[in-house]
Short mmCIF file of C-alpha atoms in Angstrom, two decimals:
data_model
loop_
_atom_site.label_atom_id
_atom_site.label_comp_id
_atom_site.label_asym_id
_atom_site.label_seq_id
_atom_site.Cartn_x
_atom_site.Cartn_y
_atom_site.Cartn_z
CA MET A 241 -21.41 334.24 -4.69
CA ALA A 242 -22.17 331.90 -8.27
CA ARG A 243 -24.89 331.14 -9.42
CA THR A 244 -26.43 328.02 -9.86
CA ARG A 245 -27.49 326.85 -12.70
CA ILE A 246 -29.33 323.12 -12.79
CA LEU A 247 -28.51 320.92 -16.05
CA LEU A 248 -30.73 317.74 -14.96
CA ASP A 249 -33.48 316.65 -12.75
CA GLU A 250 -35.20 313.66 -12.70
CA THR A 251 -37.07 311.44 -10.83
CA SER A 252 -36.61 307.32 -10.35
CA PRO A 253 -39.91 305.57 -11.54
CA TYR A 254 -40.76 304.60 -8.36
CA ARG A 255 -40.74 307.96 -7.09
CA SER A 256 -38.24 307.17 -4.11
CA ARG A 257 -35.05 309.21 -5.29
CA ARG A 258 -34.40 312.11 -7.55
CA VAL A 259 -31.00 312.80 -9.36
CA ILE A 260 -29.85 316.99 -9.91
CA VAL A 261 -27.19 317.65 -11.56
CA GLU A 262 -26.07 321.27 -10.84
CA TYR A 263 -23.27 323.62 -12.14
CA ASP A 264 -22.54 326.85 -10.22
CA SER A 265 -19.56 327.73 -12.94
CA HIS A 266 -16.81 326.60 -9.96
CA THR A 267 -18.07 322.93 -10.13
CA THR A 268 -20.70 320.95 -11.65
CA ALA A 269 -21.85 317.93 -9.20
CA ALA A 270 -25.20 315.03 -9.28
CA TYR A 271 -27.12 314.81 -6.24
CA LEU A 272 -29.27 311.86 -5.27
CA LEU A 273 -31.98 312.59 -3.08
CA ASP A 274 -35.10 311.01 -1.30
CA PRO A 275 -38.16 312.30 -1.32
CA ARG A 276 -37.86 314.82 1.62
CA GLY A 277 -35.49 316.47 -0.65
CA GLN A 278 -32.44 315.37 1.45
CA VAL A 279 -28.87 314.83 -0.27
CA ARG A 280 -28.55 311.11 0.33
CA VAL A 281 -25.55 311.05 -1.96
CA PRO A 282 -23.69 313.73 -3.55
CA VAL A 283 -20.79 312.93 -6.46
CA TRP A 284 -18.41 315.66 -8.23
CA LEU A 285 -18.21 315.77 -11.56
CA ALA A 286 -16.19 318.12 -12.37
CA ASN A 287 -14.07 321.41 -11.68
CA HIS A 288 -14.04 324.82 -14.49
CA GLU A 289 -11.30 326.43 -12.59
CA MET A 290 -7.67 325.89 -11.28
CA ALA A 291 -7.76 323.24 -8.53
CA PRO A 292 -6.80 323.58 -5.09
CA GLU A 293 -4.24 321.44 -3.59
CA THR A 294 -6.82 321.13 -0.68
CA GLY A 295 -10.09 321.20 0.11
CA ASP A 296 -13.28 320.92 2.36
CA PRO A 297 -15.95 318.36 1.36
CA SER A 298 -18.39 319.65 4.05
CA GLY A 299 -20.58 322.06 1.74
CA LEU A 300 -20.63 318.89 -1.10
CA TYR A 301 -23.29 317.29 1.26
CA ALA A 302 -25.10 320.84 1.85
CA GLY A 303 -25.48 321.11 -2.26
CA GLN A 304 -22.98 323.36 -2.39
CA ALA A 305 -20.08 321.65 -4.22
CA PRO A 306 -16.36 322.60 -3.53
CA LEU A 307 -13.37 322.42 -5.86
CA MET A 308 -11.69 318.63 -6.41
CA PRO A 309 -8.25 319.15 -5.17
CA SER A 310 -5.63 318.94 -7.71
CA ASP A 311 -4.12 315.50 -7.12
CA PHE A 312 -7.70 314.03 -7.31
CA THR A 313 -8.85 315.13 -10.64
CA ARG A 314 -8.16 314.67 -14.51
CA HIS A 315 -7.80 318.24 -15.34
CA PRO A 316 -6.56 320.49 -12.40
CA GLN A 317 -6.90 322.94 -14.73
CA GLY A 318 -10.54 322.88 -15.06
CA ARG A 319 -12.17 321.53 -18.19
CA PRO A 320 -15.08 323.22 -20.01
CA GLN A 321 -18.95 322.98 -18.65
CA LEU A 322 -21.21 319.75 -19.49
CA ASP A 323 -23.50 320.55 -21.98
CA PRO A 324 -26.95 319.40 -20.37
CA ASP A 325 -28.50 318.46 -23.78
CA ARG A 326 -25.97 315.58 -23.82
CA LEU A 327 -26.45 314.39 -20.70
CA ARG A 328 -29.16 311.74 -19.73
CA VAL A 329 -30.07 309.25 -16.68
CA VAL A 330 -30.53 305.51 -16.36
CA TRP A 331 -31.92 304.28 -13.30
CA PHE A 332 -31.15 300.95 -12.18
CA GLU A 333 -33.94 298.15 -12.46
CA GLU A 334 -34.11 298.73 -8.42
CA GLY A 335 -34.74 302.37 -8.42
CA ASP A 336 -31.69 302.57 -5.76
CA GLY A 337 -28.98 303.72 -8.17
CA VAL A 338 -28.28 305.94 -10.99
CA ALA A 339 -25.77 306.12 -13.71
CA LEU A 340 -25.56 309.52 -15.90
CA LEU A 341 -24.24 309.51 -19.32
CA ASP A 342 -23.18 311.92 -22.24
CA ASP A 343 -21.73 311.23 -25.59
CA ASP A 344 -18.87 309.81 -24.33
CA GLY A 345 -20.45 307.17 -22.47
CA LEU A 346 -20.64 306.56 -18.44
CA LEU A 347 -19.79 310.20 -17.04
CA ALA A 348 -20.59 309.14 -13.17
CA VAL A 349 -22.68 306.02 -11.27
CA ILE A 350 -24.34 306.65 -7.84
CA PRO A 351 -24.65 302.61 -6.86
CA GLY A 352 -27.42 301.56 -4.50
CA TRP A 353 -24.77 300.80 -1.96
CA ALA A 354 -22.95 304.39 -2.02
CA GLU A 355 -24.06 306.31 1.47
CA ALA A 356 -23.04 309.65 2.10
CA ASP A 357 -22.86 309.26 5.84
CA ARG A 358 -20.61 306.06 5.97
CA GLY A 359 -18.32 308.02 3.53
CA LEU A 360 -19.06 306.21 0.05
CA PRO A 361 -19.83 309.12 -2.45
CA GLY A 362 -20.26 308.30 -5.99
CA TYR A 363 -18.43 307.32 -8.70
CA SER A 364 -17.14 310.38 -11.42
CA ARG A 365 -15.37 309.75 -14.80
CA GLU A 366 -13.49 312.84 -14.25
CA ALA A 367 -12.10 311.69 -10.45
CA ILE A 368 -8.59 310.24 -9.82
CA GLY A 369 -8.40 307.53 -6.96
CA ARG A 370 -10.66 308.00 -3.78
CA SER A 371 -11.77 311.13 -2.14
CA ALA A 372 -14.87 312.23 0.18
CA TYR A 373 -15.56 314.13 -3.22
CA ALA A 374 -15.94 311.06 -5.52
CA TRP A 375 -14.34 307.95 -6.36
CA ALA A 376 -12.42 307.10 -9.78
CA LEU A 377 -15.06 305.62 -11.96
CA ASP A 378 -12.27 303.71 -13.96
CA ASP A 379 -11.40 301.64 -11.36
CA VAL A 380 -15.11 300.01 -11.56
CA ALA A 381 -16.36 300.96 -15.16
CA ALA A 382 -16.00 296.89 -16.11
CA GLN A 383 -18.11 295.97 -13.06
CA LEU A 384 -20.70 298.48 -13.50
CA TRP A 385 -21.22 298.96 -17.14
CA PRO A 386 -23.25 296.10 -17.28
CA ARG A 387 -25.82 296.94 -14.75
CA VAL A 388 -26.11 300.05 -16.96
CA VAL A 389 -26.72 298.00 -19.96
CA HIS A 390 -29.36 295.96 -18.32
CA ALA A 391 -30.80 299.01 -16.89
CA GLU A 392 -31.68 300.09 -20.21
CA ALA A 393 -32.74 296.93 -21.27
CA TYR A 394 -35.31 296.61 -18.81
CA TRP A 395 -36.83 300.08 -19.16
CA SER A 396 -36.85 299.50 -22.74
CA TRP A 397 -38.63 296.09 -22.17
CA ARG A 398 -41.03 298.01 -19.28
CA ALA A 399 -42.02 301.04 -21.48
CA ALA A 400 -43.01 297.89 -24.48
CA PRO A 401 -46.98 297.39 -24.95
CA GLY A 402 -47.46 294.28 -23.11
CA ALA A 403 -44.82 294.09 -20.92
CA TRP A 404 -47.12 294.59 -18.16
CA ARG A 405 -49.36 291.64 -19.26
CA GLY A 406 -46.52 289.31 -19.53
CA VAL A 407 -45.99 289.61 -15.95
CA GLN A 408 -49.52 289.75 -14.98
CA ARG A 409 -49.98 286.97 -16.97
CA SER A 410 -46.94 284.41 -15.64
CA VAL A 411 -47.85 285.28 -11.88
CA PHE A 412 -51.58 284.58 -12.55
CA ASN A 413 -51.34 281.25 -14.60
CA HIS A 414 -48.73 280.01 -11.70
CA LEU A 415 -51.63 280.70 -9.35
CA LYS A 416 -54.00 278.44 -11.12
CA ALA A 417 -52.40 275.64 -8.85
CA VAL A 418 -54.14 277.26 -5.75
CA GLY A 419 -57.64 277.16 -6.85
CA PRO A 420 -60.16 279.43 -9.34
CA ALA A 421 -59.54 282.94 -9.35
CA GLY A 422 -62.09 285.47 -7.60
CA HIS A 423 -62.00 288.71 -7.35
CA TYR A 424 -58.90 290.95 -8.31
CA TRP A 425 -57.68 294.69 -7.36
CA ASP A 426 -55.11 296.85 -8.07
CA VAL A 427 -53.30 298.19 -5.12
CA SER A 428 -50.62 300.34 -6.95
CA ASP A 429 -52.95 303.36 -7.65
CA GLY A 430 -51.25 303.02 -11.14
CA HIS A 431 -47.46 304.10 -10.65
CA ASP A 432 -44.90 301.92 -10.91
CA PRO A 433 -44.59 299.32 -9.34
CA LEU A 434 -47.45 298.14 -10.53
CA ILE A 435 -48.88 295.45 -8.26
CA ARG A 436 -52.46 293.81 -8.14
CA VAL A 437 -53.78 291.12 -5.57
CA SER A 438 -55.11 287.82 -6.87
CA GLU A 439 -58.28 286.41 -4.72
CA ARG A 440 -58.15 282.54 -4.28
CA PRO A 441 -61.62 282.19 -2.73
CA PRO A 442 -61.91 278.77 -0.42
CA THR A 443 -62.67 275.46 -1.55
CA PRO A 444 -63.73 271.97 -0.66
CA ASP A 445 -60.66 271.20 0.18
CA ARG A 446 -59.58 274.71 1.57
CA PRO A 447 -61.27 276.52 3.88
CA TYR A 448 -59.46 279.60 3.51
CA THR A 449 -59.08 282.42 0.70
CA VAL A 450 -55.50 283.31 -0.11
CA LEU A 451 -54.55 286.46 -1.24
CA SER A 452 -51.71 286.80 -3.53
CA THR A 453 -49.88 289.80 -4.66
CA VAL A 454 -49.30 290.04 -9.03
CA GLY A 455 -46.72 291.77 -10.02
CA MET A 456 -43.61 292.22 -7.17
CA CYS A 457 -41.77 290.12 -9.20
CA GLY A 458 -41.36 292.20 -12.20
CA GLN A 459 -38.43 294.44 -10.87
CA ARG A 460 -35.67 293.50 -8.48
CA MET A 461 -35.90 294.88 -4.92
CA PRO A 462 -33.46 297.90 -3.78
CA THR A 463 -30.48 297.68 -1.70
CA LEU A 464 -29.86 293.43 -1.74
CA ASP A 465 -26.64 294.45 -2.92
CA ARG A 466 -25.29 295.97 -0.08
CA TYR A 467 -25.93 292.69 1.54
CA MET A 468 -25.03 289.98 -0.56
CA ALA A 469 -22.76 289.34 -4.13
CA ASP A 470 -25.10 287.38 -5.93
CA THR A 471 -28.68 288.65 -5.12
CA SER A 472 -30.51 286.42 -7.58
CA ALA A 473 -31.90 284.04 -5.04
CA TYR A 474 -33.80 286.92 -3.00
CA ALA A 475 -34.18 289.51 -5.70
CA ARG A 476 -37.53 288.90 -6.85
CA ILE A 477 -40.91 288.08 -4.47
CA GLU A 478 -44.79 287.83 -4.29
CA LEU A 479 -46.37 288.21 -0.83
CA ALA A 480 -49.64 285.91 0.22
CA LEU A 481 -52.02 285.82 2.94
CA ALA A 482 -53.72 283.10 4.18
CA THR A 483 -57.34 284.34 5.50
CA THR A 484 -60.84 283.57 6.37
CA THR A 485 -62.08 287.08 7.11
CA PRO A 486 -63.66 288.94 4.16
CA ALA A 487 -61.15 289.01 1.59
CA HIS A 488 -61.76 292.81 0.22
CA LEU A 489 -60.63 293.85 3.77
CA ALA A 490 -57.98 291.74 4.19
CA ALA A 491 -56.44 292.45 0.55
CA ARG A 492 -55.87 296.33 1.90
CA ILE A 493 -53.02 295.33 3.70
CA PHE A 494 -51.43 294.92 0.21
CA ARG A 495 -52.28 298.47 -0.61
CA TRP A 496 -49.06 300.03 1.39
CA LEU A 497 -47.21 296.55 1.81
CA GLY A 498 -47.34 295.29 -2.23
CA THR A 499 -45.23 298.83 -2.62
CA PHE A 500 -43.35 299.31 0.20
CA PRO A 501 -39.87 297.59 -0.84
CA TRP A 502 -39.63 300.27 -4.07
CA ARG A 503 -41.47 303.21 -2.05
CA ALA A 504 -39.23 303.22 0.95
CA VAL A 505 -36.13 301.87 -0.83
CA THR A 506 -35.36 298.14 1.26
CA TRP A 507 -35.78 294.54 0.15
CA PHE A 508 -38.40 292.01 2.10
CA GLY A 509 -37.22 288.62 2.88
CA PRO A 510 -37.66 285.26 4.79
CA GLY A 511 -38.01 286.40 8.57
CA HIS A 512 -38.25 290.04 8.16
CA SER A 513 -40.94 291.99 9.97
CA VAL A 514 -42.35 295.02 8.90
CA LYS A 515 -44.03 297.98 11.17
CA TRP A 516 -47.78 298.02 10.24
CA MET A 517 -48.21 301.54 8.40
CA GLU A 518 -51.34 303.85 9.67
CA SER A 519 -54.27 303.68 7.72
CA GLY A 520 -57.56 303.55 8.43
CA GLU A 521 -58.97 301.77 6.08
CA ASP A 522 -57.65 298.33 6.81
CA SER A 523 -57.99 298.90 10.84
CA PRO A 524 -60.29 296.35 11.21
CA LEU A 525 -57.83 293.66 10.21
CA ARG A 526 -55.21 295.27 12.10
CA GLY A 527 -56.26 295.04 15.28
CA ASN A 528 -53.99 294.98 18.01
CA HIS A 529 -50.88 293.89 15.40
CA THR A 530 -48.27 296.43 14.86
CA ALA A 531 -46.14 294.37 12.19
CA VAL A 532 -46.02 291.86 9.81
CA LEU A 533 -43.83 288.70 9.71
CA LEU A 534 -42.90 287.46 6.63
CA VAL A 535 -42.49 283.89 6.38
CA SER A 536 -41.45 281.13 3.47
CA ASP A 537 -42.56 278.24 5.65
CA PRO A 538 -45.90 279.20 7.02
CA GLY A 539 -46.44 275.58 7.44
CA VAL A 540 -44.60 275.63 10.55
CA LEU A 541 -47.06 277.29 12.59
CA ALA A 542 -50.53 276.24 13.52
CA GLY A 543 -53.08 275.29 10.52
CA PRO A 544 -55.33 272.49 9.45
CA SER A 545 -52.94 269.68 8.68
CA TRP A 546 -55.63 268.35 5.86
CA ALA A 547 -55.50 271.92 3.97
CA PRO A 548 -51.80 272.93 4.24
CA PRO A 549 -50.22 275.90 2.43
CA PRO A 550 -50.33 276.26 -1.00
CA ASP A 551 -46.80 275.12 -2.84
CA LEU A 552 -45.97 278.16 -4.67
CA SER A 553 -42.56 277.40 -5.61
CA GLY A 554 -41.48 277.31 -9.41
CA LEU A 555 -42.08 280.14 -10.76
CA SER A 556 -39.30 282.33 -12.25
CA PHE A 557 -39.36 285.83 -14.06
CA HIS A 558 -35.92 287.08 -16.07
CA GLY A 559 -33.74 284.33 -15.06
CA ASP A 560 -34.17 285.16 -11.39
CA PRO A 561 -36.80 282.37 -8.97
CA VAL A 562 -39.70 284.13 -7.49
CA ASN A 563 -40.07 283.59 -3.78
CA TRP A 564 -43.47 283.97 -2.01
CA LEU A 565 -43.31 285.17 1.68
CA TRP A 566 -46.49 284.33 3.53
CA VAL A 567 -48.11 287.47 5.39
CA VAL A 568 -47.97 286.66 9.28
CA PRO A 569 -49.79 289.89 11.77
CA ILE A 570 -47.63 290.19 14.97
CA THR A 571 -47.95 292.39 17.67
CA GLN A 572 -45.31 294.97 19.55
CA PRO A 573 -43.80 292.63 21.93
CA GLU A 574 -43.65 290.08 19.13
CA ARG A 575 -41.43 292.34 17.09
CA LEU A 576 -39.28 293.39 19.99
CA PHE A 577 -38.80 289.61 20.69
CA ALA A 578 -37.81 289.08 17.40
CA LYS A 579 -35.34 292.30 17.37
CA GLU A 580 -34.09 290.85 20.54
CA HIS A 581 -33.52 287.14 19.69
CA ASP A 582 -34.30 286.47 15.79
CA ALA A 583 -37.16 285.83 13.61
CA GLU A 584 -36.50 282.26 13.48
CA THR A 585 -36.60 282.05 17.37
CA LEU A 586 -40.04 284.59 16.95
CA ILE A 587 -41.46 281.23 14.80
CA ALA A 588 -40.62 278.90 16.95
CA LYS A 589 -42.33 280.60 19.72
CA LEU A 590 -45.81 281.28 17.87
CA ALA A 591 -45.73 277.78 16.71
CA ALA A 592 -45.73 276.48 20.46
CA GLU A 593 -48.07 278.98 21.53
CA GLY A 594 -50.48 277.29 18.49
CA ARG A 595 -50.48 280.66 16.37
CA SER A 596 -52.02 279.96 13.02
CA TRP A 597 -50.17 281.04 9.94
CA ILE A 598 -54.27 281.54 8.68
CA LEU A 599 -55.40 285.04 9.55
CA GLY A 600 -59.03 284.79 11.32
#
């Protein structure tokens, strides 16, 4: 058995994905892994010996890359080993996809919509046509290259001094319309994505506290391009929660919720429900709730007519609108009701029952 050599091994900035490039003298392949080390998407990169007429791709999904059949490779005679010193990685802004480059440009792309179990591998420069091992990169290079350029520019911007403070300042200034600022908490433990929570205490015109995340909009959410061609209308969000409970207790919900899209590689949109993660520190807040419902217009639920939800629309970031989604805790029967019907029907049911959008 050929000895495997790792040519490249990098983890995404959000620590939710890892890419490994392996060489075993016969082939080179790249693997996109989840945090548990499971292969999510493999992509064949090159043969280094004569290609067979047929092959069995099953080993690719177990981290044992077979030779690409001759009809699907640009070099059926094989090609020299890739130089690890000339390989580099560009993670997409969302953190769910990755591009591999060398001195000749794009070598491979594993986009966020690639899924091994659905027969959607990554794209490879050496590949011809479509096979279970890889799809031809040439067919989509013109569409994917701007994504790679944008991603490089994004991470270059993120590395610049003051980049995070710029995100912080934009959101913080936008929240001035809600009222004077109170406490300010870090809920990201210093790791990307950096998320804070801003408290806007009650005022004479508002009997409840408004808590809002600060920084979620600084990076686009993952997986949206699986569901829509133009993601800009939904890509950036902040979360808000209105409460009459102690703010420092209520803010703990954002310790898991604020970074959830990037850690779990998913997205939040209006009407989505998210299972409440087990956490002892926010158990007093949780009560009998097992999930949260994310609502774009909480005013359809009960609340003081003289103090409606603040209008947080109007903020944009890097050309995309920022959507504020309000957090409304729900019970397990309510979550199952939303699954059986839909979020809109659940919201109508909660409104008919007099459920408030204000926690407490």
